[in-house]
mmCIF file of C-alpha atoms in Angstrom:
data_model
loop_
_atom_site.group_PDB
_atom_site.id
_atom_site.type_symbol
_atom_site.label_atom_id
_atom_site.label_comp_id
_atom_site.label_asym_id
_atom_site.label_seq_id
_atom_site.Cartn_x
_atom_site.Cartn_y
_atom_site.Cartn_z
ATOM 1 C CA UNK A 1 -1.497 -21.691 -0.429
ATOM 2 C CA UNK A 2 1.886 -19.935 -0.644
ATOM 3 C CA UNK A 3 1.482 -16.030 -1.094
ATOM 4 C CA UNK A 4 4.776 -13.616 -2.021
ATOM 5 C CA UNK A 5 4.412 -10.160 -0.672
ATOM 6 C CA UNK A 6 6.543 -8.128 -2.895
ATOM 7 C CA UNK A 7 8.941 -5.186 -2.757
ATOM 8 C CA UNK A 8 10.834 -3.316 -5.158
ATOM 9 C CA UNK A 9 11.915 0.404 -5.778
ATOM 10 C CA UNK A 10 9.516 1.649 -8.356
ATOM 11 C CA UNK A 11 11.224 3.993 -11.614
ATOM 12 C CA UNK A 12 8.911 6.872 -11.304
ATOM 13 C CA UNK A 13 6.617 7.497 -14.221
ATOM 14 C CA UNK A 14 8.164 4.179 -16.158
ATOM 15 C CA UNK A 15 5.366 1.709 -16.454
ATOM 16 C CA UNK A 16 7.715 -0.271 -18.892
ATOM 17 C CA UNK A 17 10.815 -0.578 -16.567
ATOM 18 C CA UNK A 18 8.533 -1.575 -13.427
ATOM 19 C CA UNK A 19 6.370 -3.866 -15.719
ATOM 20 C CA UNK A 20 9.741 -6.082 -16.180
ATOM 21 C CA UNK A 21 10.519 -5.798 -12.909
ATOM 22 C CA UNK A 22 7.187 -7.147 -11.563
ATOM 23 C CA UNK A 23 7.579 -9.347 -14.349
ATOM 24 C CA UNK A 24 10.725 -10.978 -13.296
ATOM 25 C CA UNK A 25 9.611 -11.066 -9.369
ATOM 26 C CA UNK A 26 6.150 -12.875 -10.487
ATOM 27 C CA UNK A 27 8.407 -15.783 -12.418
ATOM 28 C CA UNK A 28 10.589 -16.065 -9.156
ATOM 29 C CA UNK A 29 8.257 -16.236 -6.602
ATOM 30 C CA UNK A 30 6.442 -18.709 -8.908
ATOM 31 C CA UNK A 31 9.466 -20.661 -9.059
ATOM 32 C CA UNK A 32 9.401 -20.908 -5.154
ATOM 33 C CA UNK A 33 6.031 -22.080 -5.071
ATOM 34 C CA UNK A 34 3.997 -18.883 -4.934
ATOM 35 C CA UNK A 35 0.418 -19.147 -6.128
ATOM 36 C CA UNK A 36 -0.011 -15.265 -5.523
ATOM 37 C CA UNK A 37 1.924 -12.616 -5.774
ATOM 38 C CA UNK A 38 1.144 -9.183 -4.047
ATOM 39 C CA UNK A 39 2.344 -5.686 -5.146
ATOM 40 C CA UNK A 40 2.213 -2.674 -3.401
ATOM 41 C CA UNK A 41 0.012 0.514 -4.179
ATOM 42 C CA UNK A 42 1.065 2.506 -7.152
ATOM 43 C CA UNK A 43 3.675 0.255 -7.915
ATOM 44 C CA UNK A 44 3.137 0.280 -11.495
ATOM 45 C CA UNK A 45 4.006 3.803 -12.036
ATOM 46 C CA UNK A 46 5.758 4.806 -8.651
ATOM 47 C CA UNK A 47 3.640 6.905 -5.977
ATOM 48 C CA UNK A 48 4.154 9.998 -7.338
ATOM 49 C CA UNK A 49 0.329 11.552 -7.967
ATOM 50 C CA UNK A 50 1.533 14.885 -8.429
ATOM 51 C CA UNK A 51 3.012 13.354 -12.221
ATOM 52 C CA UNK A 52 0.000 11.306 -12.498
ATOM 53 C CA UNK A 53 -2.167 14.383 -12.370
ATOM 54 C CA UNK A 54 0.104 15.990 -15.167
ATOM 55 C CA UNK A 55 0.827 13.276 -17.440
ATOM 56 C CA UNK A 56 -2.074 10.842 -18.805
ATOM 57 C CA UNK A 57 0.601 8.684 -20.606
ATOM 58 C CA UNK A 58 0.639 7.226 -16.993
ATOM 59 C CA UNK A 59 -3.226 6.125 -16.812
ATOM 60 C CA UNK A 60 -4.087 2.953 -17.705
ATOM 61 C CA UNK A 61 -6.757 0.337 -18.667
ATOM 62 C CA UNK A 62 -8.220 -2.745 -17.343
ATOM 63 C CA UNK A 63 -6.654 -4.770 -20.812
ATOM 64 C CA UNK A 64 -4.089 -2.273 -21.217
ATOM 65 C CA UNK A 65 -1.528 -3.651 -23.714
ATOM 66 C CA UNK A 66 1.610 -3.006 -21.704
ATOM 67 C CA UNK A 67 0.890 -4.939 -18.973
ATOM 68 C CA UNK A 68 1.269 -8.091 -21.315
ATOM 69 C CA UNK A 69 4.646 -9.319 -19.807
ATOM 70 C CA UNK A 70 2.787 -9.564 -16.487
ATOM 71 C CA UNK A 71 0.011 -11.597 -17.875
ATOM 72 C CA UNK A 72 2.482 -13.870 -19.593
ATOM 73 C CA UNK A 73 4.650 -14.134 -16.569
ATOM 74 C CA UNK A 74 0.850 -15.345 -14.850
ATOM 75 C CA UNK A 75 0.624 -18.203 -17.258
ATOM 76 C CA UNK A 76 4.785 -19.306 -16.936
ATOM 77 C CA UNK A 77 4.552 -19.890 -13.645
ATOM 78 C CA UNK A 78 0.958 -20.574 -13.004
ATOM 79 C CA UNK A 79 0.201 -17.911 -10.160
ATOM 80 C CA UNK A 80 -2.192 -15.062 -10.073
ATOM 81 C CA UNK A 81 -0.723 -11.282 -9.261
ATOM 82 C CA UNK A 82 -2.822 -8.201 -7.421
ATOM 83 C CA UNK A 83 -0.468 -5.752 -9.351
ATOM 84 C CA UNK A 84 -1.612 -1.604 -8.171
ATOM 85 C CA UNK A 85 -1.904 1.462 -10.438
ATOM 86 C CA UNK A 86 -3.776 4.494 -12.179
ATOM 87 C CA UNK A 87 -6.585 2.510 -13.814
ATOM 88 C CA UNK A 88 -9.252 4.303 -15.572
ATOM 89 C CA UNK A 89 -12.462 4.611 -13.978
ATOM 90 C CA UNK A 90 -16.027 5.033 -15.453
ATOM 91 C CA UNK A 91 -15.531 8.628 -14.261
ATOM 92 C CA UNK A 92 -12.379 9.419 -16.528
ATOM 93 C CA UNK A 93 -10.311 10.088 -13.766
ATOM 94 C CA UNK A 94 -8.024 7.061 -12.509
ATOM 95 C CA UNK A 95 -8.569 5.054 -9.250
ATOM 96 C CA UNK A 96 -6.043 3.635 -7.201
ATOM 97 C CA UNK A 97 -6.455 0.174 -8.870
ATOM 98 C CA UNK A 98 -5.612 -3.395 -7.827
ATOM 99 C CA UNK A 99 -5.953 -5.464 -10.468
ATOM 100 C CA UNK A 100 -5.803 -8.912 -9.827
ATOM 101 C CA UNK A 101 -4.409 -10.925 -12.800
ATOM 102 C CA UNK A 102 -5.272 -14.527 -12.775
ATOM 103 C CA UNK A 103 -2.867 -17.528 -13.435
ATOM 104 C CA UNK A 104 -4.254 -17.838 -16.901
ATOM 105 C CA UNK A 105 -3.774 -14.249 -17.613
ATOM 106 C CA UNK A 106 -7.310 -13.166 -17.261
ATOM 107 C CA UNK A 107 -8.544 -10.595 -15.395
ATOM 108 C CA UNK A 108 -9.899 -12.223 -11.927
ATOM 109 C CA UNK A 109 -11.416 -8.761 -10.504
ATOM 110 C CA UNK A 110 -10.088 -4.914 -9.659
ATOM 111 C CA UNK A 111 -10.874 -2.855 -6.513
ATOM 112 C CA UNK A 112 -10.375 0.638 -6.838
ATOM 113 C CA UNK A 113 -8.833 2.146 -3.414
ATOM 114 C CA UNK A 114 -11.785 3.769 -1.208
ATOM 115 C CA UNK A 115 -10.477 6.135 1.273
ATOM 116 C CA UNK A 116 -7.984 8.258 -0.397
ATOM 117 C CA UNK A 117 -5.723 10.522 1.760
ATOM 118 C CA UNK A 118 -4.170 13.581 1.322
ATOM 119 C CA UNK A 119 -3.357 14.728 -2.604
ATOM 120 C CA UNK A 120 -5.152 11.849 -3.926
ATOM 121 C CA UNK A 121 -8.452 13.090 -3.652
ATOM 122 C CA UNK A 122 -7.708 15.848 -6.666
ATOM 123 C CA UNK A 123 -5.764 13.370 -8.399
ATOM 124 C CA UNK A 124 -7.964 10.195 -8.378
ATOM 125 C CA UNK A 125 -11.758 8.555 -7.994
ATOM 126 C CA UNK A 126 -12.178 6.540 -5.133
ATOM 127 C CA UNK A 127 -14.179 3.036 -5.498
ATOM 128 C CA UNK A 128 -17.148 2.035 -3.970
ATOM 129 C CA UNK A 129 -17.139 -1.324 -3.647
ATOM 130 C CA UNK A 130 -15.301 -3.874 -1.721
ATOM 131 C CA UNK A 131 -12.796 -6.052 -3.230
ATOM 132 C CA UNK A 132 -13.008 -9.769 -3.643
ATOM 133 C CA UNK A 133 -11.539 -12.693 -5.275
ATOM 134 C CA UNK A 134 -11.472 -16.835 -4.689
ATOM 135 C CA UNK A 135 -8.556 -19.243 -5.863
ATOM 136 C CA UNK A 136 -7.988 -22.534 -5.225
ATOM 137 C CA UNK A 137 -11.322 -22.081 -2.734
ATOM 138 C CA UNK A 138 -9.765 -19.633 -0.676
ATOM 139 C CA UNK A 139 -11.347 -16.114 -0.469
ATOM 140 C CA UNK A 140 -9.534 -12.912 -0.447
ATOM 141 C CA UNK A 141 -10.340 -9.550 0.155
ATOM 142 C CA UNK A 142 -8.062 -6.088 -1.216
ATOM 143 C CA UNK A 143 -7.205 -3.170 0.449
ATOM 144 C CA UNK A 144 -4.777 -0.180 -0.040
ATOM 145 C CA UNK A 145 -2.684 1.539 2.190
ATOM 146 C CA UNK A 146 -5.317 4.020 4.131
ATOM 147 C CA UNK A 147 -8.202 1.896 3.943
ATOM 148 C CA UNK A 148 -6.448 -0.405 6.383
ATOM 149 C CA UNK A 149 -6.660 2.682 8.777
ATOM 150 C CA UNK A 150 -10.663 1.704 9.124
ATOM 151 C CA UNK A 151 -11.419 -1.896 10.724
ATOM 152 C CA UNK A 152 -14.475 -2.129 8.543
ATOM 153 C CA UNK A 153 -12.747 -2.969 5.793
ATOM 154 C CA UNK A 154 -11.356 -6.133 7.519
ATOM 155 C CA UNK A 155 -14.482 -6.721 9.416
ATOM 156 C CA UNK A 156 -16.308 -7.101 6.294
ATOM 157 C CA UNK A 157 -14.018 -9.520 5.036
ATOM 158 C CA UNK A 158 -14.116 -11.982 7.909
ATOM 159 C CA UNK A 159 -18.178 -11.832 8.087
ATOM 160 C CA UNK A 160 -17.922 -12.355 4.201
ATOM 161 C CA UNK A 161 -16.245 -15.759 4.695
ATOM 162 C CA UNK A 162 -12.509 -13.852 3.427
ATOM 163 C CA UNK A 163 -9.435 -15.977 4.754
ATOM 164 C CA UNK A 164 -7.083 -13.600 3.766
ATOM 165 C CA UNK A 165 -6.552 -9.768 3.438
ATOM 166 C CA UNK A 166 -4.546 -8.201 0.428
ATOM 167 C CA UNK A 167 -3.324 -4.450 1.719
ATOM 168 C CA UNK A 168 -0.730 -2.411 -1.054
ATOM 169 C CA UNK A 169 0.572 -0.115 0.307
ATOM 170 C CA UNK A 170 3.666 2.990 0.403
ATOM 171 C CA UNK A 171 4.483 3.334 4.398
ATOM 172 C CA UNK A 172 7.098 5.601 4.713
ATOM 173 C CA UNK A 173 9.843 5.024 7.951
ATOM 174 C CA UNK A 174 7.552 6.574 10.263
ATOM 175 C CA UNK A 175 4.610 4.848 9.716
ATOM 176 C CA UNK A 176 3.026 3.207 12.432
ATOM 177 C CA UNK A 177 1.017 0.686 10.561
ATOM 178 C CA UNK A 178 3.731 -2.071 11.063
ATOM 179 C CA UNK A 179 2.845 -2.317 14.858
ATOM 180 C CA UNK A 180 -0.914 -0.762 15.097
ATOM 181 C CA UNK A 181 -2.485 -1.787 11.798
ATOM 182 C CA UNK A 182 -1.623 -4.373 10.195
ATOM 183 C CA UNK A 183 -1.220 -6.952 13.299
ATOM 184 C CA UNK A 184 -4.761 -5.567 14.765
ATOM 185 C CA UNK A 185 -6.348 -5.958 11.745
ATOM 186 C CA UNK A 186 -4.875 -9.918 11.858
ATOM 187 C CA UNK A 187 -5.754 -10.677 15.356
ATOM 188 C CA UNK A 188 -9.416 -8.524 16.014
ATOM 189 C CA UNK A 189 -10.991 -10.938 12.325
ATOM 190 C CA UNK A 190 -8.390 -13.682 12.607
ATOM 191 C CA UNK A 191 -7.098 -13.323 9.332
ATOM 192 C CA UNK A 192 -4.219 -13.814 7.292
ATOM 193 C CA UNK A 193 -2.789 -9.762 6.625
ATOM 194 C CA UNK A 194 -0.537 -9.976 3.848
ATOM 195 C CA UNK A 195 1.453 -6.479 3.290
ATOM 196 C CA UNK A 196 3.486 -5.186 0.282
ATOM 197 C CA UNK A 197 5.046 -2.157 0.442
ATOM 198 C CA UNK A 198 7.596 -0.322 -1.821
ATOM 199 C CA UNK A 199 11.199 0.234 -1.412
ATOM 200 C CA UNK A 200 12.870 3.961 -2.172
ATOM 201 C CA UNK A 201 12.214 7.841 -1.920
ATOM 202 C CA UNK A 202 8.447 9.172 -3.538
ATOM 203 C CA UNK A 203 5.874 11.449 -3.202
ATOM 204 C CA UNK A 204 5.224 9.902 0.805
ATOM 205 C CA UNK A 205 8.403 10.517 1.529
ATOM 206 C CA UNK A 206 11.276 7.309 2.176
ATOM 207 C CA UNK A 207 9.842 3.753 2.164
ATOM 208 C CA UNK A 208 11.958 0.740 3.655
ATOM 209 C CA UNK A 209 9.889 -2.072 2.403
ATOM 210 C CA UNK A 210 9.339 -4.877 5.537
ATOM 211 C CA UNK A 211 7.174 -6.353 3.043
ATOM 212 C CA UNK A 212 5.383 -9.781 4.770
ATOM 213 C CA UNK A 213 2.267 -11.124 6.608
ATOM 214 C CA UNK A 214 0.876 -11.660 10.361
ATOM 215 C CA UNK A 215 -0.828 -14.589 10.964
ATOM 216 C CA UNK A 216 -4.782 -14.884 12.530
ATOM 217 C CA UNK A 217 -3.195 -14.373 16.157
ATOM 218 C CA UNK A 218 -1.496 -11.142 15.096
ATOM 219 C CA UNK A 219 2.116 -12.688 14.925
ATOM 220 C CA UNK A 220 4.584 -11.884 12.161
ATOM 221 C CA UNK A 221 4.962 -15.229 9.576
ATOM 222 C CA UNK A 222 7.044 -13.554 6.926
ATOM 223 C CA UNK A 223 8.871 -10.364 6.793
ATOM 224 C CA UNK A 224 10.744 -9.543 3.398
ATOM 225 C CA UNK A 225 13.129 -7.117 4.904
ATOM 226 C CA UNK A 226 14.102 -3.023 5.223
ATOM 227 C CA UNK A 227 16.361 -2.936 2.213
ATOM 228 C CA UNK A 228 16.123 -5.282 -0.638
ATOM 229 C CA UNK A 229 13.715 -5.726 -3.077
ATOM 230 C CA UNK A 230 12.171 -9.669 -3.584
ATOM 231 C CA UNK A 231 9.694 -11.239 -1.484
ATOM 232 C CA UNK A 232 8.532 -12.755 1.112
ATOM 233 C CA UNK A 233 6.762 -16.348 1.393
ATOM 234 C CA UNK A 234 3.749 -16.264 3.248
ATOM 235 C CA UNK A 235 1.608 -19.871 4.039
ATOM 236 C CA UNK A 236 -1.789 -18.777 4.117
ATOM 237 C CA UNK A 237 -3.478 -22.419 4.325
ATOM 238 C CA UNK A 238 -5.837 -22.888 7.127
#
C-alpha cells in the first residue's frame, strides 16, 4: 500500500483553483503508484476561517458539484483521496471535514475535526465521532491538526485494529509537532503516521510543508520537503 502525503500552497478562498491543483497531484501520485492520497486541513479553501466565517460561497457539501474533477481524477488513476474543508454539518455551521473520496469516486466516509483550537470554535462545529475507513483490507483512522495533540485519538485507532493514521494538518515553522507529535504518536500505538501539511503564508501564520510519514518505531520513511509542493511516497504495508 503506497500512500502520497501531499503539499501545496492553497489560493485562499478559491475552491476552483485548489480543486485543479489537488486534481493534478491525485493523477501524479497515482501515476507513481499511490493508492491514497492525503491532503492537508483546509486545503480546499486555504486556512483562512476568518473568510470562511464571512463568506458561505466557501461552505460546502458532502456531493458538492465542484469537487467533480477530484472524483474523476479518483477513477483515472484508481486511488482514493482524504481531501479537507468547510463541509456542512447537520448543525448548519461547517466542520473541519475530511472527506475521503474513494477510487471509484464515491464517498468512502468524512470525519469532521474534534478538538478545534483557537478561532475555530466561532467559526466551525466540531465532530463527534472518530474517523474510519478500510481499503484494500487495511484500516485507517483520520485526524486533523490539533487532535493529534491528544494520544487518544491514536490510541483508539490501534485498539480498533487501525494500521495507519491520516493527520491534515497547517503547522506553521514553529510548530513542534514534527519532533513531539507526530513520531510519538507512531512509536507509543506502532502505527503508520502519515502527515500532510500545507505550503505558504495563512491565517496560522507561515507553513513550510515537510509533508511525509514515520514508521511504527517512530522513524521518518518519507519526508516531502520545506519548499515545494508534490508529495511524498509513503509504504504503509505491514
Amino acid at each position: 500500500m503506497i500512500v502520497a502525503a501531499a503539499q501545496f500552497t492553497p489560493a485562499p478562498g478559491d475552491i476552483d483553483a485548489n480543486v485543479r491543483t489537488m486534481a493534478e497531484l491525485i493523477r501524479s501520485a497515482g501515476v507513481e503508484g499511490a493508492r491514497l492520497v492525503v491532503f492537508p486541513e483546509l486545503s480546499l479553501t486555504g486556512y483562512e476561517p476568518t473568510r470562511v466565517r464571512t463568506d458561505p460561497g466557501l461552505h460546502l457539501a458532502e456531493d458538492d458539484a465542484r469537487l467533480g474533477p477530484l472524483r474523476d481524477a479518483c477513477r483515472a488513476v484508481s486511488a482514493a483521496a482524504v481531501v479537507n474543508g468547510p463541509v456542512l454539518t447537520a448543525s448548519g455551521r461547517p466542520g473541519i471535514t475530511s472527506l475521503v473520496i474513494g477510487p471509484d469516486g464515491m464517498l468512502l466516509t468524512r470525519y469532521d475535526k474534534a478538538n478545534l483550537y483557537g478561532i475555530e470554535h466561532d467559526v466551525f462545529a466540531p465532530g463527534t465521532t472518530d474517523g474510519r475507513f478500510e481499503l484494500d483490507g487495511v484500516r485507517f483512522a483520520l485526524a486533523t491538526c490539533y487532535d493529534n495533540r491528544f494520544p487518544e485519538p491514536a490510541e483508539r485507532a490501534a485498539a480498533e485494529g487501525c494500521a495507519v493514521y491520516l493527520a491534515s494538518s497547517v503547522l506553521d515553522v514553529a510548530n513542534d509537532s514534527f519532533e513531539k507529535v507526530y513520531p510519538v504518536r507512531a512509536r507509543d500505538n506502532a502505527l503508520y503516521v502519515v502527515l500532510a501539511n500545507v505550503l505558504g503564508s495563512n491565517e496560522a501564520g507561515t507553513c513550510e510543508g515537510r509533508s511525509g510519514a514515520w514508521g511504527p518505531d517512530g522513524e521518518r520513511i518519507a519526508d516531502a520537503g520545506p519548499a515545494d509542493p508534490g508529495f511524498a511516497l509513503a509504504d504503509v504495508g505491514r
